[in-house]
Coordinates of C-alpha atoms and ligand atoms in Angstrom, one line a residue:
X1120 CA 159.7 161.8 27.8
X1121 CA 158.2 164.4 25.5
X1122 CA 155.7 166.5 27.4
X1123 CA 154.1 169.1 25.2
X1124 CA 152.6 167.9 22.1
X1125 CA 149.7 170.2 23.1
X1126 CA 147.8 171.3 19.5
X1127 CA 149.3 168.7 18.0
X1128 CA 147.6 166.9 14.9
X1129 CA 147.7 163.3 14.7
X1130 CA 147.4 162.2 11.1
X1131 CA 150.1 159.5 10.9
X1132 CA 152.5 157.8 13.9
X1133 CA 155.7 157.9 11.3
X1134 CA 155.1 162.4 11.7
X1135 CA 155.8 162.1 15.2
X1136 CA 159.0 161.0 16.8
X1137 CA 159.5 157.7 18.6
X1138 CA 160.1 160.0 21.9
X1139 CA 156.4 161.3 21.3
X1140 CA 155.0 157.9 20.4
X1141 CA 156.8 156.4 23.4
X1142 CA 154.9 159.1 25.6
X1143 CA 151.6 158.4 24.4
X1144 CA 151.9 154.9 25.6
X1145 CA 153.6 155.6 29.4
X1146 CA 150.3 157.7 29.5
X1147 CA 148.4 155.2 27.9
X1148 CA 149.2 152.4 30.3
X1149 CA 148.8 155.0 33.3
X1150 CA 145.1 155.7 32.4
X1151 CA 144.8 152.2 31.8
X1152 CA 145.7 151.8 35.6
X1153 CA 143.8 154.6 36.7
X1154 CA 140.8 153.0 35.3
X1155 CA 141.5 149.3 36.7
X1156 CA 141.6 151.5 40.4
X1157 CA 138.5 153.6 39.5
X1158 CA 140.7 156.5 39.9
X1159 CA 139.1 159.6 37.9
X1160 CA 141.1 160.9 35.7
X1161 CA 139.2 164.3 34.4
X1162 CA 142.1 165.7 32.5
X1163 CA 139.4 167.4 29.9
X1164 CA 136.7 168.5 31.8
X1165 CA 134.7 170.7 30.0
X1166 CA 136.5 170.1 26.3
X1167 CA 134.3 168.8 23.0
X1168 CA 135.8 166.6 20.8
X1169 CA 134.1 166.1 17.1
X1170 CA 134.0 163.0 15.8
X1171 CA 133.4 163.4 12.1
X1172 CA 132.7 160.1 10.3
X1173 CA 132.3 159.4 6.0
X1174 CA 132.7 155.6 7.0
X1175 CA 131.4 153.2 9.3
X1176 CA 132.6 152.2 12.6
X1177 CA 132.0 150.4 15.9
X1178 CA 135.3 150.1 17.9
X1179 CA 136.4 153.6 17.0
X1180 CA 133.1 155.8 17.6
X1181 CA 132.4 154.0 20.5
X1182 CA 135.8 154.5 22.1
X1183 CA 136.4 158.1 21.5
X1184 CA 133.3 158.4 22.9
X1185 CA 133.4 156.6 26.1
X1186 CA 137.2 157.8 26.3
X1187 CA 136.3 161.7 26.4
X1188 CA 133.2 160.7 29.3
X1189 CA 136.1 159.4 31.2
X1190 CA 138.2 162.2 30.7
X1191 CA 135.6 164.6 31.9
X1192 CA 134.3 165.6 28.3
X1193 CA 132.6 165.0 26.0
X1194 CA 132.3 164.0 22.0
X1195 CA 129.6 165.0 19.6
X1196 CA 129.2 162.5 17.0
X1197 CA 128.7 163.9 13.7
X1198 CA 127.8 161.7 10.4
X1199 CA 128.8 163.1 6.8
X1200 CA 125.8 161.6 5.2
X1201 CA 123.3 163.3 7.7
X1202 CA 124.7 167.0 7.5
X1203 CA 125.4 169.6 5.0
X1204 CA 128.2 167.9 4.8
X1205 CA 126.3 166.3 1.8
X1206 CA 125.5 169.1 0.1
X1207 CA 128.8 171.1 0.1
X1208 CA 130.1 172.0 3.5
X1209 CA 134.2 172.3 2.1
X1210 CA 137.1 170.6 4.1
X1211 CA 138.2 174.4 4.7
X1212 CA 134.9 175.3 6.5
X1213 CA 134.4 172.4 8.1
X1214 CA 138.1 172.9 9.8
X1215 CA 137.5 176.3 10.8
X1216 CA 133.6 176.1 11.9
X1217 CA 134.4 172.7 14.0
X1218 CA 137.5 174.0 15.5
X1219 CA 135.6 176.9 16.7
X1220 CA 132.9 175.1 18.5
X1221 CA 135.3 172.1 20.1
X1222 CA 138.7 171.4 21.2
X1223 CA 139.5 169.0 18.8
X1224 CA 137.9 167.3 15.5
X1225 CA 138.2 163.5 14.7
X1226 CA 137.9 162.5 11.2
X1227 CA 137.5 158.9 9.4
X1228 CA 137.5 159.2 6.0
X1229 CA 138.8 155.9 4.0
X1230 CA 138.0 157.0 0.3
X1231 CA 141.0 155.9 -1.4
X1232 CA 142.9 159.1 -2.8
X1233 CA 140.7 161.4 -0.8
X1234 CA 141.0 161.0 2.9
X1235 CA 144.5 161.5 4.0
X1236 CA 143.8 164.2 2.0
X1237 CA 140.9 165.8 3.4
X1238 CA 141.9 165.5 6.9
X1239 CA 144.9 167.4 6.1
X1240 CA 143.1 170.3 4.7
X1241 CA 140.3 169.9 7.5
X1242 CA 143.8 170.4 9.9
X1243 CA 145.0 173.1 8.1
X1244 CA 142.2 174.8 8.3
X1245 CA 141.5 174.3 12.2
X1246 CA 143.0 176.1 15.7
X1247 CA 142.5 172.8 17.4
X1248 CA 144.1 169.4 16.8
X1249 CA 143.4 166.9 14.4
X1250 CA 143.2 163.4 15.2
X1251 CA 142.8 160.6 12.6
X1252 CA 140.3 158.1 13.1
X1253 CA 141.6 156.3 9.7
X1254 CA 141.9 157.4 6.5
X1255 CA 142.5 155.3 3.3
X1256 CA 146.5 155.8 4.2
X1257 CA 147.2 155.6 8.1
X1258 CA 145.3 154.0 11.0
X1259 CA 147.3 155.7 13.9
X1260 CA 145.1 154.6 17.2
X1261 CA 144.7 151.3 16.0
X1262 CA 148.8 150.6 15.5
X1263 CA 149.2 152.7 19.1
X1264 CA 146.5 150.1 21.0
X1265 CA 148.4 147.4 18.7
X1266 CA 152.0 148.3 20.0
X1267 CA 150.4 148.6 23.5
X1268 CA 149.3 144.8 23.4
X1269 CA 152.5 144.0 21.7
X1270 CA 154.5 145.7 24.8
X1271 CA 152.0 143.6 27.2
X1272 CA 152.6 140.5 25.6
X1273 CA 156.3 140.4 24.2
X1274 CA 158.1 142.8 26.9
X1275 CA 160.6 145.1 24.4
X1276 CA 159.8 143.6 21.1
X1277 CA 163.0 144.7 19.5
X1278 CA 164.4 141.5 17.5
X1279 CA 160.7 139.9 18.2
X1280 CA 159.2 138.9 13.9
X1281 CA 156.5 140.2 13.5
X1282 CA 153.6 139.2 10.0
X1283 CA 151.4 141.7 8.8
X1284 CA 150.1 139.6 6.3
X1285 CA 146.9 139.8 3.8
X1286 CA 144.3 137.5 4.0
X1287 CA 141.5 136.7 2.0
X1288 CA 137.8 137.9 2.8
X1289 CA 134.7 138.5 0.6
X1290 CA 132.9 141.2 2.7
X1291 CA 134.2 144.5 1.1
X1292 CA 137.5 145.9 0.4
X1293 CA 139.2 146.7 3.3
X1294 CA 141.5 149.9 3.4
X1295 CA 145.4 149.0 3.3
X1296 CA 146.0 151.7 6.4
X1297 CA 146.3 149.1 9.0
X1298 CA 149.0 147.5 6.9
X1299 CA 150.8 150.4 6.3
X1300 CA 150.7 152.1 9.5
X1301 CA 151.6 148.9 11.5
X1302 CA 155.1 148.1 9.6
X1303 CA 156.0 151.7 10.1
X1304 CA 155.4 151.2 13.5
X1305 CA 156.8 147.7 14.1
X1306 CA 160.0 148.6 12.0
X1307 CA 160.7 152.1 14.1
X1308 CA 160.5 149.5 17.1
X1309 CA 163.0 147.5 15.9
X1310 CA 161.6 144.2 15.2
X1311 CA 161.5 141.8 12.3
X1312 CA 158.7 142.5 10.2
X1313 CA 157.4 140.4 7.6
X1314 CA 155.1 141.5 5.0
X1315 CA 153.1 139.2 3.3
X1316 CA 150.6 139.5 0.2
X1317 CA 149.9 137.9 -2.9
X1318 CA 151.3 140.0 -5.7
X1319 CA 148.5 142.3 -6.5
X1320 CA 147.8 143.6 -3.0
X1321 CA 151.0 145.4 -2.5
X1322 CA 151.3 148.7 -0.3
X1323 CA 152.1 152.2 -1.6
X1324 CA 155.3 151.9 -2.5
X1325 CA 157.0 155.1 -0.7
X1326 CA 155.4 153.8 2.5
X1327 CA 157.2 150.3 2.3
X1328 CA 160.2 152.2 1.3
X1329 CA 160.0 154.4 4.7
X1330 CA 159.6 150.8 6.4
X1331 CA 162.9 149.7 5.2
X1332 CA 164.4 153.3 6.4
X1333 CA 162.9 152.5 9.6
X1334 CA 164.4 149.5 10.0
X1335 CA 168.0 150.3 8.8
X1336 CA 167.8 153.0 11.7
X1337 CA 166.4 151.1 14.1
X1338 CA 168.4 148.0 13.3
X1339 CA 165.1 145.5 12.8
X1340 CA 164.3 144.4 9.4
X1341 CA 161.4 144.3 6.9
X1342 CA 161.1 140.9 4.2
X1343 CA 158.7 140.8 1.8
X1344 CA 157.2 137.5 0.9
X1345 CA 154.5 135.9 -1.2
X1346 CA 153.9 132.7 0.5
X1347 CA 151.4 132.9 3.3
X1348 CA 152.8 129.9 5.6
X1349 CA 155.8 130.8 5.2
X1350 CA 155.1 134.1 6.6
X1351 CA 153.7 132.1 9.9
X1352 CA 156.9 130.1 10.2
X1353 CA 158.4 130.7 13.9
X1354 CA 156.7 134.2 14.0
X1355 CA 156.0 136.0 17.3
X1356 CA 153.3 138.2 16.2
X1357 CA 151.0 137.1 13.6
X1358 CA 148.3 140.2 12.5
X1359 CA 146.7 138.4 9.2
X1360 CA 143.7 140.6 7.8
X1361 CA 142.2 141.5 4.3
X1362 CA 142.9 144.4 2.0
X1363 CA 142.1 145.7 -1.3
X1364 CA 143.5 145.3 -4.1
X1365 CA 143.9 149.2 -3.7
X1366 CA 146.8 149.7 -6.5
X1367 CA 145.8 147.3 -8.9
X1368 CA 141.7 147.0 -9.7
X1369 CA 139.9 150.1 -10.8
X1370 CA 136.2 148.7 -9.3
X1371 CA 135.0 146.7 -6.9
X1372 CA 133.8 144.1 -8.9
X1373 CA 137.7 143.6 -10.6
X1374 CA 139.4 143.6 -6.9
X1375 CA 136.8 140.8 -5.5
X1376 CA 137.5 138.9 -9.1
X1377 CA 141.3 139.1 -8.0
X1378 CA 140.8 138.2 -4.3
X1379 CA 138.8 135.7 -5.2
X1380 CA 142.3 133.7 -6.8
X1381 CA 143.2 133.2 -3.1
X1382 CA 140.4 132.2 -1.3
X1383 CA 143.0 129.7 0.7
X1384 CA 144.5 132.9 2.7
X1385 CA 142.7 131.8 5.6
X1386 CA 144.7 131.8 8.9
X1387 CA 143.4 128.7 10.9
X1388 CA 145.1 125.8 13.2
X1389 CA 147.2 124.5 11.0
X1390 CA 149.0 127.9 10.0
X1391 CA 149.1 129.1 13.4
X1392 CA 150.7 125.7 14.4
X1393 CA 153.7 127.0 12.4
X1394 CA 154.3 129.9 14.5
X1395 CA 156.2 130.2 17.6
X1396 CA 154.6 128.4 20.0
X1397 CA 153.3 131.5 22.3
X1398 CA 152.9 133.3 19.0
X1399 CA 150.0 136.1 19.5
X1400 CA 147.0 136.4 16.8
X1401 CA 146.2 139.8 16.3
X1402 CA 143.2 141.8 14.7
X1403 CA 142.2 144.8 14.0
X1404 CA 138.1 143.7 13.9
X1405 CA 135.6 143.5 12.5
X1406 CA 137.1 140.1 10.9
X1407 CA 134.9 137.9 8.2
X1408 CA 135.0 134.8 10.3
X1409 CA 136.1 131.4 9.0
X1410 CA 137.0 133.3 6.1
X1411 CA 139.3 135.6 7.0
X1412 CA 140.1 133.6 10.4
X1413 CA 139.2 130.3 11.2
X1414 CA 136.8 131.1 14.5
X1415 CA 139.4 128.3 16.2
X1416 CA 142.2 130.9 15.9
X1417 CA 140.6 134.0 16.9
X1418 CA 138.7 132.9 19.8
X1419 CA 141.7 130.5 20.3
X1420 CA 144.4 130.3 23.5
X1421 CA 146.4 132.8 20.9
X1422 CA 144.2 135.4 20.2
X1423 CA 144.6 139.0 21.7
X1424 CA 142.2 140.6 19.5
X1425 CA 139.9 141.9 23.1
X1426 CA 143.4 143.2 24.5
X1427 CA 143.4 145.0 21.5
X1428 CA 140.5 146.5 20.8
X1429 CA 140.6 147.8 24.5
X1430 CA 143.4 149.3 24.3
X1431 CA 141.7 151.5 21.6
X1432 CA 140.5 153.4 24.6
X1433 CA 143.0 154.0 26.8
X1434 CA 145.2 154.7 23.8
X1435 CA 143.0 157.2 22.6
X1436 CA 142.6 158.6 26.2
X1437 CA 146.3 159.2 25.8
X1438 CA 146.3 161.4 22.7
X1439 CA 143.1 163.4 23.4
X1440 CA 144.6 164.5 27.2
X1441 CA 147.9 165.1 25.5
X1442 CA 147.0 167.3 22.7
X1443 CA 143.5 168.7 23.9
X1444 CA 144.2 169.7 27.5
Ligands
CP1149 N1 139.4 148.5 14.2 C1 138.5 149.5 13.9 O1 138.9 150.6 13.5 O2 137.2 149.2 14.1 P1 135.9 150.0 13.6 O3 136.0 150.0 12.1 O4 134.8 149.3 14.2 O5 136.0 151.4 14.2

């Protein structure tokens, strides 16, 4: 067990070692217990977190929030749009200026080929940790509450085949972090991961390579496919949701056109039907329903997307008492 990863930044899981990521979940499952006994657990009494959002959320504010209350704190929301954010508050300042007023800053910021950047210079610039609440590269609480429901489903999911697949939707275009973060993740844990897409909504392609690194070391394996029910056949995991065409279209309008061409990526009863026969459904959220997933499969006997998003929290909990305390 790694115990001092005080200061730390999280930005992305793959920067900190499977010792580290293994500690934040022991302590994420003991907070989870503490809470089921209504034990207090005020580890950051008296700490301010800032939670600094360009982009929209409901499962992330709300769980930072609640998850500093618990821990004795609290967090001060803090929109881009409303401040002087707007009007030129820099990365550098708002690193320094924050980090002198809290004891840690949160950041989402999803604009593609500005986020991860920002939140890096927003880091460097700050004396107290970093956390990333996404960014258009890496989704790191998400994949940690994702491998906790993984652990509390599967057991050790070493050798366990896991899809991370696309699927279609027609709300927005959704960042490709999840996907990227998650078969990081699932390949440093040693399972099988299949990645499924149709061909124009591949990943970065350093981050798929670090994937296949993962998995040499940690003897799993990562298979890239272009046939969606394929990717369901006899998997234990299935975590199907929509991305942008991120590396291919230059608007908006050009990546719908292209999503448009497979409409059919829909995971519903008779694609689950090909997994294994406990196979888990997994989301992220919010999900366009009956496009994205039929409302059969995720409010189905195989969905775990509550489990998931709960275990945002505790999660959380885990890195904010870590590397704030
Ligand atoms: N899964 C997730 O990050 O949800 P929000 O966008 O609502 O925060």
């Amino acid at each position: 067990m790694h115990t001092d990863l005080r200061g730390r930044d999280l930005i992305s899981l793959q920067e900190w070692t499977r010792d580290e990521v293994d500690t934040v979940l022991d302590v994420a499952f003991e907070l989870k217990r503490k809470r089921a006994l209504g034990e207090p657990h005020p580890y950051l009494r008296d700490k301010v977190l800032a939670m600094l959002f360009f982009f929209s959320s409901t499962r992330t504010r709300a769980s930072f929030e609640a998850g500093m209350a618990q821990l004795g704190g609290h967090a001060q929301f803090i929109e881009s749009r409303t401040t002087q954010i707007a009007h030129g508050d820099t990365a550098r300042e708002i690193g320094e200026i924050l980090g002198r007023y809290n004891d840690g800053i949160a950041i989402r910021h999803c604009d593609w080929g500005v986020g991860n950047r920002y939140i890096r210079e927003v880091a460097e610039a700050s004396r107290v940790p970093v956390l990333n609440m996404q960014c258009d590269v890496f989704h790191p609480h998400q994949i940690l509450a994702d491998l906790m429901t993984i652990l509390e489903r599967k057991g050790d999911p070493r050798g366990r085949t896991i899809t991370v697949s696309w699927a279609y939707a027609a709300s927005y275009q959704k960042p490709i972090s999840v996907p990227q973060d998650l078969i990081l993740a699932a390949t440093r844990f040693g399972m099988n991961v299949r990645l499924v897409h149709p061909p124009e909504f591949e990943l970065m392609p350093d981050i798929v390579e670090q994937a296949r690194e993962n998995a040499r070391r940690a003897h799993g394996s990562l298979e890239l496919l272009d046939d969606f029910d394929a990717g369901f056949r006899g998997s234990d995991v299935v975590y199907a949701k929509s991305w942008g065409a991120l590396l291919h279209a230059s608007d908006d309008a050009e990546a719908a056109a292209i999503a448009a061409r497979h409409a059919d990526w829909i995971t519903d009863e008779r694609r689950m039907a090909l997994a294994a026969e406990d196979a888990i459904y997994m989301h992220p959220l919010p999900a366009d329903r009956n496009v994205e997933v039929a409302d059969a499969v995720i409010d189905g006997p195989h969905s775990v997307v509550y489990d998931q998003a709960e275990n945002r929290l505790h999660a959380q909990k885990a890195v904010m008492a870590l590397t704030m305390r």
